[in-house]
Amino acid sequence: MDIKKGKFRITFTEPLLGSAPKNKEIYARYIAGKAAEQREKNNAGSVAVAAAEEVDTIEDIEEKGWTGFHSDEKGLFLYDYVVKGFLKSAGLNLAEQTKIKQSRSKIDNLIFIFPRRLHILTNGKFIKSVDGVVERPLRAQTMQGPRVTLARSDYVKAGAALDFEAHVIGNEKGMKIELIEELLEFGKYMGLGQFRTGSYGRFEWEKVK
């Protein structure tokens, strides 16, 4: 099996917004809401069921819409799938240029990013905390009708960086390490993280030894 490897550094030219939900109970609340919905179907009219039913308010939606970063004892990090997701999106948008058919599937199955946790660095040091919060308006549909609320995202300043290694299984035409370089060029225009349409998360890249 022909495997090509390359090491890269991404340096953000615009602030990077976190995309991980800050509310760790979102999934549990979703499951509880589904269970309450099923109980309501089975016991229509029950006062106890009605009390258990979860109703979305503006505060609920704002809490669910607050995103940040994963962290461990070293500091803030992105998972490998964030970079891989960028490469798939770039491959889809640049399909005419790369001439790779079914690029999304091939990138998914033939390109791998290491390590799994990509720690965010500033001047070579791990970042322990975010630099602030970005807020923007968001139109939401609640039980009380349409409302305009705020989406919040923690961010780290421009100048932050992360290093990763890409492994490319080159048993398909066009699947080579130069493909990673071509796709990373798209990061100058379409970045990583939340609110990319607002120009957040744009980056430059370089190969490192």
GROMACS .gro file of C-alpha atoms in nm:
model
  209
    1MET     CA    1   0.000   0.000   0.000
    2ASP     CA    2   0.145   0.334  -0.110
    3ILE     CA    3   0.116   0.588   0.173
    4LYS     CA    4   0.245   0.942   0.134
    5LYS     CA    5   0.291   1.167   0.439
    6GLY     CA    6   0.326   1.539   0.489
    7LYS     CA    7   0.338   1.771   0.791
    8PHE     CA    8   0.156   2.102   0.778
    9ARG     CA    9   0.099   2.410   0.990
   10ILE     CA   10  -0.216   2.620   0.972
   11THR     CA   11  -0.188   2.979   1.097
   12PHE     CA   12  -0.514   3.167   1.133
   13THR     CA   13  -0.531   3.510   0.972
   14GLU     CA   14  -0.875   3.575   1.122
   15PRO     CA   15  -1.014   3.478   1.464
   16LEU     CA   16  -1.108   3.110   1.495
   17LEU     CA   17  -1.454   3.040   1.637
   18GLY     CA   18  -1.521   2.722   1.833
   19SER     CA   19  -1.776   2.478   1.694
   20ALA     CA   20  -1.824   2.237   1.989
   21PRO     CA   21  -2.150   2.283   2.188
   22LYS     CA   22  -2.074   2.431   2.531
   23ASN     CA   23  -2.387   2.282   2.685
   24LYS     CA   24  -2.281   1.925   2.764
   25GLU     CA   25  -2.641   1.834   2.846
   26ILE     CA   26  -2.774   1.908   2.495
   27TYR     CA   27  -2.771   1.541   2.388
   28ALA     CA   28  -2.921   1.424   2.717
   29ARG     CA   29  -3.195   1.689   2.692
   30TYR     CA   30  -3.265   1.585   2.333
   31ILE     CA   31  -3.310   1.221   2.438
   32ALA     CA   32  -3.528   1.323   2.734
   33GLY     CA   33  -3.739   1.539   2.504
   34LYS     CA   34  -3.791   1.247   2.264
   35ALA     CA   35  -3.888   1.021   2.555
   36ALA     CA   36  -4.139   1.279   2.679
   37GLU     CA   37  -4.282   1.310   2.327
   38GLN     CA   38  -4.331   0.933   2.308
   39ARG     CA   39  -4.494   0.925   2.652
   40GLU     CA   40  -4.730   1.200   2.541
   41LYS     CA   41  -4.835   0.992   2.242
   42ASN     CA   42  -4.895   0.692   2.466
   43ASN     CA   43  -5.073   0.887   2.739
   44ALA     CA   44  -5.254   1.175   2.572
   45GLY     CA   45  -5.388   1.427   2.821
   46SER     CA   46  -5.166   1.324   3.112
   47VAL     CA   47  -5.077   1.618   3.338
   48ALA     CA   48  -4.751   1.452   3.440
   49VAL     CA   49  -4.648   1.414   3.076
   50ALA     CA   50  -4.738   1.772   2.998
   51ALA     CA   51  -4.515   1.886   3.284
   52ALA     CA   52  -4.224   1.679   3.150
   53GLU     CA   53  -4.249   1.812   2.795
   54GLU     CA   54  -3.960   2.039   2.705
   55VAL     CA   55  -4.052   2.373   2.551
   56ASP     CA   56  -3.792   2.577   2.362
   57THR     CA   57  -3.761   2.933   2.484
   58ILE     CA   58  -3.526   3.206   2.362
   59GLU     CA   59  -3.296   3.127   2.658
   60ASP     CA   60  -3.294   2.757   2.564
   61ILE     CA   61  -3.203   2.831   2.203
   62GLU     CA   62  -2.931   3.080   2.301
   63GLU     CA   63  -2.781   2.822   2.537
   64LYS     CA   64  -2.791   2.553   2.268
   65GLY     CA   65  -2.639   2.794   2.017
   66TRP     CA   66  -2.329   2.870   2.228
   67THR     CA   67  -2.023   2.693   2.087
   68GLY     CA   68  -1.665   2.668   2.208
   69PHE     CA   69  -1.359   2.443   2.200
   70HIS     CA   70  -1.270   2.103   2.335
   71SER     CA   71  -0.999   2.112   2.601
   72ASP     CA   72  -0.779   1.877   2.802
   73GLU     CA   73  -0.485   1.910   3.041
   74LYS     CA   74  -0.271   2.064   2.764
   75GLY     CA   75  -0.522   2.322   2.644
   76LEU     CA   76  -0.774   2.392   2.369
   77PHE     CA   77  -0.786   2.163   2.068
   78LEU     CA   78  -0.976   2.065   1.754
   79TYR     CA   79  -1.040   1.704   1.661
   80ASP     CA   80  -0.887   1.565   1.343
   81TYR     CA   81  -1.228   1.544   1.175
   82VAL     CA   82  -1.250   1.925   1.166
   83VAL     CA   83  -0.953   1.944   0.928
   84LYS     CA   84  -1.075   1.643   0.735
   85GLY     CA   85  -1.417   1.805   0.700
   86PHE     CA   86  -1.250   2.114   0.558
   87LEU     CA   87  -1.059   1.904   0.305
   88LYS     CA   88  -1.380   1.730   0.195
   89SER     CA   89  -1.560   2.060   0.153
   90ALA     CA   90  -1.266   2.209  -0.037
   91GLY     CA   91  -1.244   1.898  -0.256
   92LEU     CA   92  -1.611   1.928  -0.342
   93ASN     CA   93  -1.580   2.296  -0.434
   94LEU     CA   94  -1.256   2.247  -0.629
   95ALA     CA   95  -1.360   1.928  -0.809
   96GLU     CA   96  -1.322   2.087  -1.152
   97GLN     CA   97  -0.966   2.195  -1.072
   98THR     CA   98  -0.845   1.878  -0.901
   99LYS     CA   99  -1.009   1.652  -1.163
  100ILE     CA  100  -1.081   1.395  -0.892
  101LYS     CA  101  -1.417   1.225  -0.932
  102GLN     CA  102  -1.617   1.149  -0.619
  103SER     CA  103  -1.363   1.356  -0.427
  104ARG     CA  104  -1.567   1.366  -0.105
  105SER     CA  105  -1.576   0.987  -0.077
  106LYS     CA  106  -1.210   0.948  -0.173
  107ILE     CA  107  -1.090   1.212   0.073
  108ASP     CA  108  -1.301   1.049   0.343
  109ASN     CA  109  -1.154   0.704   0.280
  110LEU     CA  110  -0.800   0.776   0.158
  111ILE     CA  111  -0.680   1.080   0.358
  112PHE     CA  112  -0.617   1.063   0.732
  113ILE     CA  113  -0.520   1.338   0.976
  114PHE     CA  114  -0.295   1.288   1.282
  115PRO     CA  115  -0.290   1.330   1.575
  116ARG     CA  116  -0.655   1.298   1.672
  117ARG     CA  117  -0.634   1.602   1.900
  118LEU     CA  118  -0.491   1.907   1.724
  119HIS     CA  119  -0.393   2.150   1.998
  120ILE     CA  120  -0.411   2.520   1.924
  121LEU     CA  121  -0.083   2.707   1.973
  122THR     CA  122   0.032   3.066   2.008
  123ASN     CA  123   0.407   3.123   1.967
  124GLY     CA  124   0.455   2.750   2.008
  125LYS     CA  125   0.273   2.736   2.342
  126PHE     CA  126  -0.056   2.563   2.419
  127ILE     CA  127  -0.357   2.793   2.453
  128LYS     CA  128  -0.535   2.737   2.784
  129SER     CA  129  -0.830   2.975   2.747
  130VAL     CA  130  -1.031   3.160   2.482
  131ASP     CA  131  -0.985   3.529   2.402
  132GLY     CA  132  -1.353   3.621   2.407
  133VAL     CA  133  -1.700   3.561   2.265
  134VAL     CA  134  -1.846   3.658   1.926
  135GLU     CA  135  -2.222   3.711   1.907
  136ARG     CA  136  -2.440   3.740   1.596
  137PRO     CA  137  -2.818   3.747   1.539
  138LEU     CA  138  -2.995   3.422   1.460
  139ARG     CA  139  -3.357   3.373   1.356
  140ALA     CA  140  -3.513   3.087   1.555
  141GLN     CA  141  -3.849   2.909   1.548
  142THR     CA  142  -3.982   2.857   1.902
  143MET     CA  143  -4.306   2.724   2.051
  144GLN     CA  144  -4.410   3.089   2.078
  145GLY     CA  145  -4.340   3.158   1.710
  146PRO     CA  146  -4.040   3.302   1.519
  147ARG     CA  147  -3.791   3.499   1.728
  148VAL     CA  148  -3.456   3.666   1.670
  149THR     CA  149  -3.194   3.550   1.919
  150LEU     CA  150  -2.816   3.548   1.953
  151ALA     CA  151  -2.571   3.277   1.854
  152ARG     CA  152  -2.253   3.283   2.060
  153SER     CA  153  -1.911   3.136   1.988
  154ASP     CA  154  -1.592   3.146   2.191
  155TYR     CA  155  -1.294   3.252   1.982
  156VAL     CA  156  -0.915   3.263   1.978
  157LYS     CA  157  -0.732   3.553   1.815
  158ALA     CA  158  -0.574   3.558   1.471
  159GLY     CA  159  -0.217   3.431   1.488
  160ALA     CA  160  -0.312   3.105   1.658
  161ALA     CA  161  -0.184   2.793   1.483
  162LEU     CA  162  -0.212   2.416   1.477
  163ASP     CA  163   0.012   2.144   1.335
  164PHE     CA  164  -0.099   1.818   1.180
  165GLU     CA  165   0.026   1.531   0.968
  166ALA     CA  166  -0.167   1.409   0.664
  167HIS     CA  167  -0.140   1.052   0.537
  168VAL     CA  168  -0.259   0.992   0.181
  169ILE     CA  169  -0.320   0.642   0.049
  170GLY     CA  170  -0.218   0.688  -0.312
  171ASN     CA  171  -0.385   0.397  -0.486
  172GLU     CA  172  -0.622   0.627  -0.675
  173LYS     CA  173  -0.534   0.870  -0.953
  174GLY     CA  174  -0.469   1.216  -0.816
  175MET     CA  175  -0.446   1.104  -0.453
  176LYS     CA  176  -0.108   1.250  -0.360
  177ILE     CA  177   0.032   1.480  -0.096
  178GLU     CA  178   0.019   1.772  -0.340
  179LEU     CA  179  -0.360   1.739  -0.328
  180ILE     CA  180  -0.352   1.841   0.039
  181GLU     CA  181  -0.154   2.152  -0.054
  182GLU     CA  182  -0.401   2.244  -0.324
  183LEU     CA  183  -0.699   2.201  -0.093
  184LEU     CA  184  -0.535   2.397   0.190
  185GLU     CA  185  -0.504   2.695  -0.044
  186PHE     CA  186  -0.882   2.719  -0.022
  187GLY     CA  187  -0.842   2.801   0.348
  188LYS     CA  188  -0.748   3.157   0.253
  189TYR     CA  189  -1.110   3.198   0.148
  190MET     CA  190  -1.307   2.934   0.339
  191GLY     CA  191  -1.173   2.882   0.691
  192LEU     CA  192  -1.238   2.646   0.979
  193GLY     CA  193  -1.488   2.664   1.263
  194GLN     CA  194  -1.815   2.851   1.300
  195PHE     CA  195  -1.944   3.146   1.094
  196ARG     CA  196  -1.707   3.093   0.800
  197THR     CA  197  -1.941   3.300   0.582
  198GLY     CA  198  -1.845   3.591   0.808
  199SER     CA  199  -1.478   3.539   0.712
  200TYR     CA  200  -1.386   3.381   1.047
  201GLY     CA  201  -1.132   3.099   1.059
  202ARG     CA  202  -0.943   3.192   0.742
  203PHE     CA  203  -0.584   3.074   0.744
  204GLU     CA  204  -0.248   3.046   0.572
  205TRP     CA  205  -0.058   2.720   0.562
  206GLU     CA  206   0.296   2.590   0.524
  207LYS     CA  207   0.476   2.257   0.508
  208VAL     CA  208   0.695   2.184   0.810
  209LYS     CA  209   0.974   1.935   0.868
   0.00000   0.00000   0.00000
